Amino acid sequence: MENGTSASLGPARVAVLAGGDSSERAVSLESGAAVAQALAGRGHDVTPIDPAGTSLAGVDWPRFDVAFLALHGRFGEDGQVQALLETAGVPYTGSGAESSRLAFSKSASKERFLQAGVPTLPYVLIHQTDAAARIARQARKLGFPLVVKPDRQGSSFGVSLVPAPEALPQALARCFSFDDFGLLEPAVIGSEWTVGLIDGVVLPAIEIETGRAFFDYEAKYADDATRYRFDYSAPPRVVRAIERAGRRAAAAVGTRGIARVDLMLDRLDRPWVLEVNTIPGFTSHSLVPKAAARAGISFGELCERAMQSAVRAAAMSPARRKAG
């Protein structure tokens, strides 16, 4: 995609990495299947690879022109597979290893947001060895309702909305079942939004409506009542502020290729960035493909653009420039 165009790379040998053994395996497999089908339909030679059953260290990487990452969760979005592919010298879709590691940690990314002036909520980092009384004191300081979430997890696994102190112990147990570290964060009473990006270019924002307490795993993947709106309830100036916050958040952690930023809009029309997703869902009904379709970009073209971005990034890397 040079200068915003969508010319094809030509037939490419593509390794589509999906599955893995994280808690998001099922979603990852669905993303990978959709990507593989779309790329094969565009004439590419596609090889699916599931790291849960194939050692990536034993893959003959030189036979591939690019690796398409549809791995969600740990060993997908946390920088590990990116570092492995960089060592192997194969271009890969999405953000680099350091940006991926940074974005996957909610506390580390929030610190970067704060440094960059990106609107994000105050938080307290907690550990499973912390005394319950200490965590309770921190929670009271933040005030209820609040949100408890694992530091390094996706798809809202382990996230709880805590309306009152008596619900805190159960929320902590749920959080720590997914990660040793967690965050306490004030709950925003308002609407949920997401902003997709392609190499920093913002796609149409999506307003999310759910009848559940928040946009949790069930709302994302199982609840047919969840609605995704482009006919926004907020005025244009507020939508522009949401999109601007999304762009700044992605820039703060250094994303490239396709990324997604999740936000809350409070009752005073102030956007608050929750997190950056460096490998968002790639199923036909996922949020970034919905936003791309709204912008006139088909699912197949979106996948193509992700690969083009990967090849450009690899060509511009210091190691490649030195070798050249």
JSON list of C-alpha atoms in Angstrom, two decimals, residues 16-19 25-41 46 48-49 68 70 72 282-284 299 303:
[
{"chain": "A", "resi": 16, "resn": "VAL", "atom": "CA", "xyz": [-0.58, -17.42, 8.61]},
{"chain": "A", "resi": 17, "resn": "LEU", "atom": "CA", "xyz": [0.12, -17.91, 12.32]},
{"chain": "A", "resi": 18, "resn": "ALA", "atom": "CA", "xyz": [-2.98, -18.64, 14.38]},
{"chain": "A", "resi": 19, "resn": "GLY", "atom": "CA", "xyz": [-4.09, -20.72, 17.34]},
{"chain": "A", "resi": 25, "resn": "ARG", "atom": "CA", "xyz": [-6.89, -19.67, 21.07]},
{"chain": "A", "resi": 26, "resn": "ALA", "atom": "CA", "xyz": [-10.44, -20.14, 19.74]},
{"chain": "A", "resi": 27, "resn": "VAL", "atom": "CA", "xyz": [-10.72, -16.55, 18.54]},
{"chain": "A", "resi": 28, "resn": "SER", "atom": "CA", "xyz": [-7.24, -16.72, 17.04]},
{"chain": "A", "resi": 29, "resn": "LEU", "atom": "CA", "xyz": [-8.08, -19.83, 15.03]},
{"chain": "A", "resi": 30, "resn": "GLU", "atom": "CA", "xyz": [-11.18, -18.08, 13.67]},
{"chain": "A", "resi": 31, "resn": "SER", "atom": "CA", "xyz": [-9.12, -15.03, 12.71]},
{"chain": "A", "resi": 32, "resn": "GLY", "atom": "CA", "xyz": [-6.48, -17.18, 11.04]},
{"chain": "A", "resi": 33, "resn": "ALA", "atom": "CA", "xyz": [-9.03, -19.14, 9.03]},
{"chain": "A", "resi": 34, "resn": "ALA", "atom": "CA", "xyz": [-10.66, -15.95, 7.75]},
{"chain": "A", "resi": 35, "resn": "VAL", "atom": "CA", "xyz": [-7.30, -14.42, 6.81]},
{"chain": "A", "resi": 36, "resn": "ALA", "atom": "CA", "xyz": [-6.07, -17.59, 5.08]},
{"chain": "A", "resi": 37, "resn": "GLN", "atom": "CA", "xyz": [-9.25, -17.83, 3.03]},
{"chain": "A", "resi": 38, "resn": "ALA", "atom": "CA", "xyz": [-9.10, -14.17, 2.03]},
{"chain": "A", "resi": 39, "resn": "LEU", "atom": "CA", "xyz": [-5.43, -14.27, 1.01]},
{"chain": "A", "resi": 40, "resn": "ALA", "atom": "CA", "xyz": [-5.79, -17.55, -0.88]},
{"chain": "A", "resi": 41, "resn": "GLY", "atom": "CA", "xyz": [-8.70, -15.97, -2.72]},
{"chain": "A", "resi": 46, "resn": "VAL", "atom": "CA", "xyz": [-0.97, -19.64, 2.12]},
{"chain": "A", "resi": 48, "resn": "PRO", "atom": "CA", "xyz": [-1.44, -22.05, 8.14]},
{"chain": "A", "resi": 49, "resn": "ILE", "atom": "CA", "xyz": [0.85, -22.60, 11.13]},
{"chain": "A", "resi": 68, "resn": "PHE", "atom": "CA", "xyz": [0.65, -12.88, 8.87]},
{"chain": "A", "resi": 70, "resn": "ALA", "atom": "CA", "xyz": [-3.41, -13.74, 13.74]},
{"chain": "A", "resi": 72, "resn": "HIS", "atom": "CA", "xyz": [-4.08, -13.23, 20.03]},
{"chain": "A", "resi": 282, "resn": "PHE", "atom": "CA", "xyz": [-9.46, -10.55, 11.86]},
{"chain": "A", "resi": 283, "resn": "THR", "atom": "CA", "xyz": [-12.75, -12.38, 11.45]},
{"chain": "A", "resi": 284, "resn": "SER", "atom": "CA", "xyz": [-15.25, -10.98, 8.99]},
{"chain": "A", "resi": 299, "resn": "PHE", "atom": "CA", "xyz": [-11.67, -7.76, 4.12]},
{"chain": "A", "resi": 303, "resn": "CYS", "atom": "CA", "xyz": [-5.36, -8.29, 4.82]}
]
